[in-house]
Structures are given as structure tokens and as C-alpha cells.
mmCIF file of C-alpha atoms in Angstrom:
data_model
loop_
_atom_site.group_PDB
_atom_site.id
_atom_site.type_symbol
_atom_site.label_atom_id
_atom_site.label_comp_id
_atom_site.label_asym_id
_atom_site.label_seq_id
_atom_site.Cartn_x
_atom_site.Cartn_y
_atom_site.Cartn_z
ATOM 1 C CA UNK G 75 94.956 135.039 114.474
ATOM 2 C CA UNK G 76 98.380 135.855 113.242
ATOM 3 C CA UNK G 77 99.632 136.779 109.739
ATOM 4 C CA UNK G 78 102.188 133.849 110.106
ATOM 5 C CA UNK G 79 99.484 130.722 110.947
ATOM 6 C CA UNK G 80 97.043 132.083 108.444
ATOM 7 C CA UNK G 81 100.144 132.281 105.452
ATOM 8 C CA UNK G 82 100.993 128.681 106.412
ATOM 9 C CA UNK G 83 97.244 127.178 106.995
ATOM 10 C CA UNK G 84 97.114 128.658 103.199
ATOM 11 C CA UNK G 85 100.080 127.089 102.286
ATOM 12 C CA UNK G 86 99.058 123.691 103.369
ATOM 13 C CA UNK G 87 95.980 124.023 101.753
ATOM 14 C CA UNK G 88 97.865 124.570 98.701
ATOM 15 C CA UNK G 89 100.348 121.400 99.183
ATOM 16 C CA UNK G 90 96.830 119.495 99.773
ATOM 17 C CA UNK G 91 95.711 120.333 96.883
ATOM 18 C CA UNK G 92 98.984 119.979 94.787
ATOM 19 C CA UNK G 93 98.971 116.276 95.908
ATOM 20 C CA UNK G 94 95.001 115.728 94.989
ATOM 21 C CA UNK G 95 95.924 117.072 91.749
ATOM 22 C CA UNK G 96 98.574 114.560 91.249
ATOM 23 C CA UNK G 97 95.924 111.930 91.778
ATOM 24 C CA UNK G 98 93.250 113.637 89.861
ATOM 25 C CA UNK G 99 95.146 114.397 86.995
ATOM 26 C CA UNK G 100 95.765 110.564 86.238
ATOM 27 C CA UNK G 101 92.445 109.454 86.949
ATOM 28 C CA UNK G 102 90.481 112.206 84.321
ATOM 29 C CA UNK G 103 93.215 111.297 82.181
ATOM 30 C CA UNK G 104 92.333 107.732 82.136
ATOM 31 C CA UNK G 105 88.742 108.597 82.366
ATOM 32 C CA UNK G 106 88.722 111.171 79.457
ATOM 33 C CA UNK G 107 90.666 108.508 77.169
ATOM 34 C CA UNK G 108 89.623 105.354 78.163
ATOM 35 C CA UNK G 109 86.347 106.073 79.327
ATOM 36 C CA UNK G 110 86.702 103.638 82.435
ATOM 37 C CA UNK G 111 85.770 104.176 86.227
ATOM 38 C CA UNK G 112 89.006 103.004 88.098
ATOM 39 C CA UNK G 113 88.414 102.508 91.914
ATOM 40 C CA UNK G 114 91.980 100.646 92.128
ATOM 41 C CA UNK G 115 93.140 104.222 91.584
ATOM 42 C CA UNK G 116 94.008 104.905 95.160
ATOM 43 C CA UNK G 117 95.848 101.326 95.489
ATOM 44 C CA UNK G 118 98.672 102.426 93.020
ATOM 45 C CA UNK G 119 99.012 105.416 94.986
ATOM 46 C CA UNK G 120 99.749 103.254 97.915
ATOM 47 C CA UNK G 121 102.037 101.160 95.712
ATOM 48 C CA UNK G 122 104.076 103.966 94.845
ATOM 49 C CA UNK G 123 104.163 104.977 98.776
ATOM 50 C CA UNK G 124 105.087 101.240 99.721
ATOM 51 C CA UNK G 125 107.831 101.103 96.861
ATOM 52 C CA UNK G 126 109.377 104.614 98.160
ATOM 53 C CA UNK G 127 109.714 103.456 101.571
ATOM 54 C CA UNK G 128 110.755 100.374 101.263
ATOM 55 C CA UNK G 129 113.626 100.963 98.534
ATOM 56 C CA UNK G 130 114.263 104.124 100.627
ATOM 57 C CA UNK G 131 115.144 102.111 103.646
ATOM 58 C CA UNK G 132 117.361 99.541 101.984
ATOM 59 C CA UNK G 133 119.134 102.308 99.820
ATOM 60 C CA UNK G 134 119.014 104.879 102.422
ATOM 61 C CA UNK G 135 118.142 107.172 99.691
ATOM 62 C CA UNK G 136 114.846 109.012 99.606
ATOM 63 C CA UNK G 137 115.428 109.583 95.748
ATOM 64 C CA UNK G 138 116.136 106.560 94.825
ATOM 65 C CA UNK G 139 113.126 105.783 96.758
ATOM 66 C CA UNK G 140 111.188 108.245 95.023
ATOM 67 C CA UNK G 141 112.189 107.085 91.259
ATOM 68 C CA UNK G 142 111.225 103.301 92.765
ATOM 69 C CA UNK G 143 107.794 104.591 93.334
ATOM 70 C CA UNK G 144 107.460 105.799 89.879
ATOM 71 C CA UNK G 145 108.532 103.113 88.343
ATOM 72 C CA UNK G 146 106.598 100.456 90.652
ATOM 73 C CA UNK G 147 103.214 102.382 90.145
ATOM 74 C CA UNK G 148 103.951 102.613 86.313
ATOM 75 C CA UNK G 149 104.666 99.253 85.895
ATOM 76 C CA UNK G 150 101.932 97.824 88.565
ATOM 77 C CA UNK G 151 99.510 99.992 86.155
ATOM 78 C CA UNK G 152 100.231 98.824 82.835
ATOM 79 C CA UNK G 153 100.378 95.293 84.133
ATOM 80 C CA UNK G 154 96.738 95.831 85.382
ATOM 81 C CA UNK G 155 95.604 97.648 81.978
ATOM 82 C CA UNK G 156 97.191 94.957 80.494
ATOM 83 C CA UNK G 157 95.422 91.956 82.395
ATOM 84 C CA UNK G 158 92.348 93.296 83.567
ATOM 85 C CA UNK G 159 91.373 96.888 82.360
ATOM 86 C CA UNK G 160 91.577 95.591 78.841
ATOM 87 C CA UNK G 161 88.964 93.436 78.985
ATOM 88 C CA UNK G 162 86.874 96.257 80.311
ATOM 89 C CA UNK G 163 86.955 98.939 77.754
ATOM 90 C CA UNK G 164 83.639 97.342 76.226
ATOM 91 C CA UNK G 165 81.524 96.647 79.242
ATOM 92 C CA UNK G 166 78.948 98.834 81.412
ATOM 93 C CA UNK G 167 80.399 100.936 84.325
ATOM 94 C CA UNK G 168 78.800 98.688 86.938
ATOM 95 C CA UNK G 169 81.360 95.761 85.361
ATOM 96 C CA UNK G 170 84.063 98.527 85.474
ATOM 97 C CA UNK G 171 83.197 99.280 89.302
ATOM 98 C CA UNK G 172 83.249 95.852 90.495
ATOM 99 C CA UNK G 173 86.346 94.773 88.604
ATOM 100 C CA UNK G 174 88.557 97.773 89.988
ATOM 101 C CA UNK G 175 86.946 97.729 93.120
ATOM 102 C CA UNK G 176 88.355 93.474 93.162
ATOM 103 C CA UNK G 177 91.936 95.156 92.633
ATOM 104 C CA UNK G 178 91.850 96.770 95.639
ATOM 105 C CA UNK G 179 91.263 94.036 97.706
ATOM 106 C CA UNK G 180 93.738 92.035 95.473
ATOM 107 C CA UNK G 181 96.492 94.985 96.190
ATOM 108 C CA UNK G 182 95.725 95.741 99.873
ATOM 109 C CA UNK G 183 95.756 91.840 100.455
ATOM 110 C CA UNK G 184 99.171 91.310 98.522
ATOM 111 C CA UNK G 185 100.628 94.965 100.354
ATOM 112 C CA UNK G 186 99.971 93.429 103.528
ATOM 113 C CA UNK G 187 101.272 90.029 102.998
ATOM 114 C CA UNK G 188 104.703 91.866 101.231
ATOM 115 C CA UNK G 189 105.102 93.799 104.177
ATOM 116 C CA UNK G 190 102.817 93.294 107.033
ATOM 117 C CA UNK G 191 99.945 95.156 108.970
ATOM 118 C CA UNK G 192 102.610 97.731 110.371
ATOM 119 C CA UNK G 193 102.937 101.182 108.905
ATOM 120 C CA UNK G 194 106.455 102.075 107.204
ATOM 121 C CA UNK G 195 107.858 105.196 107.705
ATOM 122 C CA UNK G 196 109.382 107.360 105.273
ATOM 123 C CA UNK G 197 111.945 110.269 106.224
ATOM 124 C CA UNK G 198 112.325 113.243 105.008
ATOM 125 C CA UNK G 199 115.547 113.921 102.124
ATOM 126 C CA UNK G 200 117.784 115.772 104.415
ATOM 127 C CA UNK G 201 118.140 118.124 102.046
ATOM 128 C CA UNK G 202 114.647 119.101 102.508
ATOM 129 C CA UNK G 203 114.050 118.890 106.320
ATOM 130 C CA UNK G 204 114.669 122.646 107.238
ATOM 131 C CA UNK G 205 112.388 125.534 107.157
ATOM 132 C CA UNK G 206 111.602 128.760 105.643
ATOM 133 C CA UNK G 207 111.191 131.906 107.467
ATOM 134 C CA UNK G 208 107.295 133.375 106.514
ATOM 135 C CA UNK G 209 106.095 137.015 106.682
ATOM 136 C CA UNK G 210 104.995 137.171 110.254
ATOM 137 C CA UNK G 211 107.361 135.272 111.517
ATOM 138 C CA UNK G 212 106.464 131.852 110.980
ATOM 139 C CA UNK G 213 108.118 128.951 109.947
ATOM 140 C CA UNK G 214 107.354 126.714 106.891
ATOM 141 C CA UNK G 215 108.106 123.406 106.079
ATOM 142 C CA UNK G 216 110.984 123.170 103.063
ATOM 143 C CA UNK G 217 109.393 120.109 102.016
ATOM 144 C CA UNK G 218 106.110 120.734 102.012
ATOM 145 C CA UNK G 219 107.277 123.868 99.595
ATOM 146 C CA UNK G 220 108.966 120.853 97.598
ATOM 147 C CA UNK G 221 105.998 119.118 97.404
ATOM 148 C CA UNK G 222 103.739 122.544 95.966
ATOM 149 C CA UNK G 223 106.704 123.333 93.080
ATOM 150 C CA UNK G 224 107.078 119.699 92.170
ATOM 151 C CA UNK G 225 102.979 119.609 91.597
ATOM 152 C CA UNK G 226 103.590 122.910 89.470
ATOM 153 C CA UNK G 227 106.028 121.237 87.624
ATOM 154 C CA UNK G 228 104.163 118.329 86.796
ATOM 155 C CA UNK G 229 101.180 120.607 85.858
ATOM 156 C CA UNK G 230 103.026 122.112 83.470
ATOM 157 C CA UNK G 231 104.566 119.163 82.238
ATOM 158 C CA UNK G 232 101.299 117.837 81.515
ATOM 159 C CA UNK G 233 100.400 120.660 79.630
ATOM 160 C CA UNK G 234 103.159 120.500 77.550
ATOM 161 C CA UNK G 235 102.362 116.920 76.888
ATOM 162 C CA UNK G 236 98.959 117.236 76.061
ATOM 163 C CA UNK G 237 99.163 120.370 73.570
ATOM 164 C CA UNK G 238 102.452 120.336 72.203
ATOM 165 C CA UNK G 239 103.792 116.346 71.214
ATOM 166 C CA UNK G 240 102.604 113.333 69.274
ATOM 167 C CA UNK G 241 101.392 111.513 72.100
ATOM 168 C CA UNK G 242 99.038 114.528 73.383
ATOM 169 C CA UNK G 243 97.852 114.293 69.723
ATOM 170 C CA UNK G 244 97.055 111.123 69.955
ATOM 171 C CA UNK G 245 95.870 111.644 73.559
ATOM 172 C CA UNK G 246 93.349 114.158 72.609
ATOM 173 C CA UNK G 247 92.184 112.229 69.663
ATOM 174 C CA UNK G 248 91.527 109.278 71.463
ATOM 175 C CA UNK G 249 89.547 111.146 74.548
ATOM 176 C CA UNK G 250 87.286 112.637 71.146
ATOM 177 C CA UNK G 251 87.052 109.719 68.592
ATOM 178 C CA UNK G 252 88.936 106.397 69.578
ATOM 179 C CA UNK G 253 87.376 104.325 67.059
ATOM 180 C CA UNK G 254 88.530 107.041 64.048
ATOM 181 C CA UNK G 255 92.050 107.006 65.528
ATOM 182 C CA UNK G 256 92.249 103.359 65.697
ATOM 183 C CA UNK G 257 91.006 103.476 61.872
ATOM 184 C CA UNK G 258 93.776 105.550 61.069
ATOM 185 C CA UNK G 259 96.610 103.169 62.269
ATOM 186 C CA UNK G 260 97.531 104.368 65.910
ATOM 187 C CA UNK G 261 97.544 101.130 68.114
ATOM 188 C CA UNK G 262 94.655 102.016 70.492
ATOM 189 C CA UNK G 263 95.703 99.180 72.655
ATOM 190 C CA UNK G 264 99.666 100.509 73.478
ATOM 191 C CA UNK G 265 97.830 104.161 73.598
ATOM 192 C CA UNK G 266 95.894 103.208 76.538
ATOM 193 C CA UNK G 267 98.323 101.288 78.192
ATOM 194 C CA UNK G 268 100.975 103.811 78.033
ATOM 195 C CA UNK G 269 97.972 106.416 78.994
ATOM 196 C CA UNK G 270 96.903 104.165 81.985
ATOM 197 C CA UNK G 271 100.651 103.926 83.166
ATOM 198 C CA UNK G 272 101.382 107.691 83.113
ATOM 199 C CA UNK G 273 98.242 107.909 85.577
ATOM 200 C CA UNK G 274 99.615 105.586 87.543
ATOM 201 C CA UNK G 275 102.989 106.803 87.689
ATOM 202 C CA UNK G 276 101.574 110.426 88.993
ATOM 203 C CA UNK G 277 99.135 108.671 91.680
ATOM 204 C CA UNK G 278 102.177 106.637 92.343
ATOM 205 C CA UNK G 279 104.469 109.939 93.126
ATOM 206 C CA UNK G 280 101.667 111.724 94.874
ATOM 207 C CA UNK G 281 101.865 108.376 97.622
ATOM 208 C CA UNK G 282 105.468 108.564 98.006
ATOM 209 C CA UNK G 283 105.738 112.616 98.461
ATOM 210 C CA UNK G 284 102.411 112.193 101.067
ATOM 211 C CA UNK G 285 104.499 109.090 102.725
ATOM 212 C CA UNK G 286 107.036 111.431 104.255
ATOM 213 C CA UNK G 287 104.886 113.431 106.016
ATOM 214 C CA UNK G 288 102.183 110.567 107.611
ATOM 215 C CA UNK G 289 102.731 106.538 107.934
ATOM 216 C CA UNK G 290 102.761 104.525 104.823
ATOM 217 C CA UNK G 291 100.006 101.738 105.528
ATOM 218 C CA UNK G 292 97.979 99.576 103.957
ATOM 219 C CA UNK G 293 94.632 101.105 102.815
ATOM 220 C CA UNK G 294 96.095 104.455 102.783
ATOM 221 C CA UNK G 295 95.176 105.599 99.058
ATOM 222 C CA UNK G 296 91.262 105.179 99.207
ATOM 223 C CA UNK G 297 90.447 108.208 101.624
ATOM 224 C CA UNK G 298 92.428 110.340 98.915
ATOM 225 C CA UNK G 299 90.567 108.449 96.122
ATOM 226 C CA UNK G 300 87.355 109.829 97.229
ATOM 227 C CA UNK G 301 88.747 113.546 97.224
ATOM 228 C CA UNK G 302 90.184 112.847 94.015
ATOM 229 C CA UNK G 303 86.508 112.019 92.487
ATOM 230 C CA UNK G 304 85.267 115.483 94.105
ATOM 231 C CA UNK G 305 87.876 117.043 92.514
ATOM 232 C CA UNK G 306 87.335 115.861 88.772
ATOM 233 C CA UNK G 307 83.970 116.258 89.251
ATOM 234 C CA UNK G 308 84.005 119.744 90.348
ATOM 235 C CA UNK G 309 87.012 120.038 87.798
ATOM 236 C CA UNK G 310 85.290 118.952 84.864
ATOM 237 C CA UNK G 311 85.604 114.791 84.157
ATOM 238 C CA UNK G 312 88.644 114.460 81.269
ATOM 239 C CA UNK G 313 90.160 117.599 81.544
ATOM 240 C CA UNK G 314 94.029 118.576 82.786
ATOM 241 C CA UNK G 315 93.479 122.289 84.003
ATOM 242 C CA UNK G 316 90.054 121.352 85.720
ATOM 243 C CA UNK G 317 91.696 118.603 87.716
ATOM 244 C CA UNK G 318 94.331 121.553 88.735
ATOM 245 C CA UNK G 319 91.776 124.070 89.424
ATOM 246 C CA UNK G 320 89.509 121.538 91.099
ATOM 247 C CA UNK G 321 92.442 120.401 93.622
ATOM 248 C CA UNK G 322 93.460 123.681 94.654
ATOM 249 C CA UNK G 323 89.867 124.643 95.326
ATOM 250 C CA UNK G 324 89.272 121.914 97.413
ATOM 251 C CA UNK G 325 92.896 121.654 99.302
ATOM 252 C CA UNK G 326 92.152 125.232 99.935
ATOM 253 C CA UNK G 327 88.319 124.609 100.968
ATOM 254 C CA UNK G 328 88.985 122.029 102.977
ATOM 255 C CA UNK G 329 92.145 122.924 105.165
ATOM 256 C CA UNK G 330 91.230 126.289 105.475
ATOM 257 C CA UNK G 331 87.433 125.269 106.623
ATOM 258 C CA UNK G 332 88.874 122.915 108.995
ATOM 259 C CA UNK G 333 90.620 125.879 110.573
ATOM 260 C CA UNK G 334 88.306 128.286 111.013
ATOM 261 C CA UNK G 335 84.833 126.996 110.799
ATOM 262 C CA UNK G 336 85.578 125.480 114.249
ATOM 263 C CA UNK G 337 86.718 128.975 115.840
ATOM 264 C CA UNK G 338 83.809 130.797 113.644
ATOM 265 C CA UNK G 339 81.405 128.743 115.730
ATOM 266 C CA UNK G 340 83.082 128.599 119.061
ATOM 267 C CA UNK G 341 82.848 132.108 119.037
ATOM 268 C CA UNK G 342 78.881 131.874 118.583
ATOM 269 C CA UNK G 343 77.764 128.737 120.653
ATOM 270 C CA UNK G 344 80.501 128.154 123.144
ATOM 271 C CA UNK G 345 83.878 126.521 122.714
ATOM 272 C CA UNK G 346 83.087 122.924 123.282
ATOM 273 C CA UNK G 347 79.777 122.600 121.308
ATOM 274 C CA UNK G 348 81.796 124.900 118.710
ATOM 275 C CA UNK G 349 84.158 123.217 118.236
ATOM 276 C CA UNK G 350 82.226 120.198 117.494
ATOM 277 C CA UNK G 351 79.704 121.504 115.509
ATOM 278 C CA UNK G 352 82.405 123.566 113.435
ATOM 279 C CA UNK G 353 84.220 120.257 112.529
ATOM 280 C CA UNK G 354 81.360 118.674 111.384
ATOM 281 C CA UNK G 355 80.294 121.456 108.499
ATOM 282 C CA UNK G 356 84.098 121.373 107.795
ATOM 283 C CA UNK G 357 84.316 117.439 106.679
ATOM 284 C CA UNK G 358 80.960 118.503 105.085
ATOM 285 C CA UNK G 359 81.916 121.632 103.734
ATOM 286 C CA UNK G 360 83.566 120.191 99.700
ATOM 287 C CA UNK G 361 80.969 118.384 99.410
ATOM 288 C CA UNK G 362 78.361 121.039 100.212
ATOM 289 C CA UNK G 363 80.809 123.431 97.439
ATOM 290 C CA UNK G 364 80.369 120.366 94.859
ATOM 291 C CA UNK G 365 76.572 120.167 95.358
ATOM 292 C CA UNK G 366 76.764 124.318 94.201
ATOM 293 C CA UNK G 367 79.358 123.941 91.820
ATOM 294 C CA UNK G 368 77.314 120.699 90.047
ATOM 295 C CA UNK G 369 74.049 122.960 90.731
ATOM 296 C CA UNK G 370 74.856 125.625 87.949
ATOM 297 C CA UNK G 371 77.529 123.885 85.921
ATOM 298 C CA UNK G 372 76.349 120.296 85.738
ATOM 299 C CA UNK G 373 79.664 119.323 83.692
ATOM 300 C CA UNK G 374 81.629 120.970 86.104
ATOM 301 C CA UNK G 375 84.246 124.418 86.116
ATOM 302 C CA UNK G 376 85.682 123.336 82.580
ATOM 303 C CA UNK G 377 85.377 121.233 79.139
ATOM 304 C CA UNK G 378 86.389 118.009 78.889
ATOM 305 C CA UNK G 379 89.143 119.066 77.090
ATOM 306 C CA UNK G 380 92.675 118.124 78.435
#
């Protein structure tokens, strides 16, 4: 194995993770504040993935593209917040669960009859599409580097948000005591809807960064939507730096299991049978680390604290 393959296996375990923590980081948000279970998650990361490539191809901008998606999985989340998820807040989980898991047929049904069964496809910025030279000699990606420093960026962004302005304030207060905030004049209602939009606008931006490097299809946001669960869980449900922590660790698990596991046992049972049996404890092999991880720290790596 070279120095080179193992830097950039690394490396895309890291942009894997940077885009599950774009995903995760809305959905503990809402969870921590709001308190609600929101399946439809992944379907506003397809929105934002749909509005990217779409506006994309009749701009022939990828960045104009890009701010589309934001602003189309923003606004396609406080419009559901507003209309459904409101209605919600007071209800058991299971009502929660069936009502988001509705929107997703509702969104994948509308995607498709907006713009067909086909898959879009979303280019690369040409000022992006080169490559970096890695120790070893390998080559790397410049936009998958993109995609790692604009995660970091929105990490710390978030942070900033959360600790140091009014809104994190109020952001904070509502994920502790939302009835004693509401007491004291803030209007819970605009809190969560501005709270559920920001989620959406980040699962929105993770779907049009990930659209550039695979098709951009219907359906596409609820394998990720499952990861994204793993990850708060193992993270810690409601907090910021768990949901980083959480996505790196399981970017990094999983791409780097599903690179070696596979040689590890083709070198013990033969390369076919291997091979097959190493892929198999790979898909496993989060869920196996979650099962350990929940096993000593029930509540996950970190406090609910954002």
C-alpha cells in the first residue's frame, strides 16, 4: 500500500464526514431545540441538490447554483415548519415519525414530477476541477479539499453562532427551557422556524456540494439520512461539536474500513471469499462502533449542549 492512496483514502474519509456533519449538524440542532424527529431531513438535502443543478444548468454557474440550493432548502424548510412541523411540537414521536416520514413521499413525488425519473448532473466550478499534488505522489481532488474547508468553515461558524450572538442565546435557552423563554417574551414560534430553516439550509448545501461528485436523483438524501442518525447518536443528540466529532469518526470508520477490511481478509481466507466477507463487516462496521460507543456512554461522546 502506498503513502499516496492511504493519504487520500484518509482524505476522503474526511470529506465524508465533513458532508455528514453538514447534515447532522441541522438535524441535532432541530432535535436539541425543537425536540422533533424529522425523517423529511434527507428530502431537503435533495432539494438543495435539485435546486443547484438545475439553476446551475440554466445559469451556467455552479455558484449561483450553489446560493439557489441554500436558499431553496431554507425556504422549502420554513415553509414545512410552518405548515406541518408546527402542529407537531405537542404530539408523541410516533405522530412526529409518520408526519415527516409523509413529506418524503410528498417531496420525492413532487421532485420527480418537477423534473423527471432521470438523474441531473452537476459539474464541477472550473475553478475547482484540478488537483493537488500529495506526499507520495498522489493526486487529490481540489474540490473534494473545497468541500473539507467549507465543512470547517461552517463548523466554526456554528460555533460562533451558538456561543457568541443573540440568537445562540436564545438557541441554547430554548434547547434547555422553551416554555421559560417563551414566558419571557422571545417568540418561540419565529425561533423555531428560523432554527428549522438554518438546518435546512446546511442539509440543503451538503446535497448540492455531494451533487458534483455523484448524480443528483430522486431519493438521493435518505441513504445519508440514516448515517446522519448514527452520527448524532454516537455524537451526542442536540449537541454542535458531537455532530462534528461524530461525522468525522464515522466518514473516517467507514471509508477507511471499506478499504482495508476487504484486503485484511483476502489476505487470510483467499481473495474472492475475502473480499466478500471483508465488505460485509465494512457496511457493518459504524454500526458495530455505535453499538460500543452507546455500550459505555449511553448519551453518546458529548452533552447535549450545542
Amino acid at each position: 500500500m502506498s503513502t499516496a492512496l492511504l493519504i487520500e483514502q484518509l482524505l476522503n474519509g474526511l470529506q465524508f464526514g465533513v458532508t455528514l456533519f453538514l447534515m447532522a449538524a441541522g438535524l441535532t440542532l432541530i432535535f436539541g431545540v425543537m425536540g422533533l424527529i424529522n425523517l423529511a431531513h434527507g428530502s431537503l438535502y435533495m432539494v438543495g441538490a435539485f435546486a443547484c443543478a438545475a439553476v446551475a444548468a440554466a445559469t451556467g454557474s455552479f455558484w449561483i447554483g450553489l446560493a439557489a440550493s441554500l436558499a431553496a432548502a431554507a425556504a422549502a424548510g420554513a415553509l414545512v415548519e410552518i405548515l406541518v412541523i408546527r402542529r407537531l411540537y405537542d404530539r408523541d414521536h410516533l405522530d412526529q415519525v409518520l408526519a415527516t416520514f409523509a413529506l418524503i413521499l410528498i417531496f420525492s413525488e413532487g421532485t420527480r414530477w418537477l423534473f423527471g425519473s432521470f438523474p441531473l448532473y452537476l459539474d464541477i466550478p472550473s475553478q475547482l476541477a484540478g488537483a493537488v499534488t500529495l506526499p507520495g505522489g498522489g493526486r487529490y481532488q481540489l474540490y473534494r479539499l473545497a468541500i473539507i474547508g467549507v465543512g470547517v468553515a461552517v463548523a466554526v461558524g456554528l460555533y460562533l453562532l451558538i456561543s457568541k450572538t443573540r440568537l445562540g442565546m436564545r438557541i441554547r435557552a430554548g434547547e434547555s427551557d422553551r416554555e421559560m423563554i417563551g414566558a419571557l417574551g422571545v417568540d418561540i414560534r419565529t425561533l423555531y422556524t428560523v432554527v428549522f430553516a438554518l438546518g435546512a439550509a446546511l442539509a440543503g448545501l451538503a446535497g448540492a456540494l455531494v451533487g458534483a461528485l455523484q448524480s443528483v436523483q430522486v431519493g438521493m438524501g435518505e441513504p445519508v439520512l440514516i448515517l446522519a442518525f448514527v452520527v448524532i447518536v454516537i455524537g451526542g443528540i442536540g449537541s454542535i461539536k458531537g455532530a462534528l466529532v461524530g461525522a468525522v469518526l464515522v466518514g473516517m470508520i467507514d471509508t477507511m474500513g471499506r478499504f482495508l477490511l476487504p484486503k485484511l481478509f483476502a489476505a487470510m481466507l483467499g481473495a474472492s471469499q475475502g473480499a466478500s466477507v471483508g465488505a460485509a463487516v465494512a457496511s457493518m462496521l459504524i454500526y458495530i462502533v455505535m453499538a460500543l460507543i452507546l455500550a459505555f456512554r449511553p448519551k453518546g461522546l458529548f452533552a447535549a449542549n450545542a
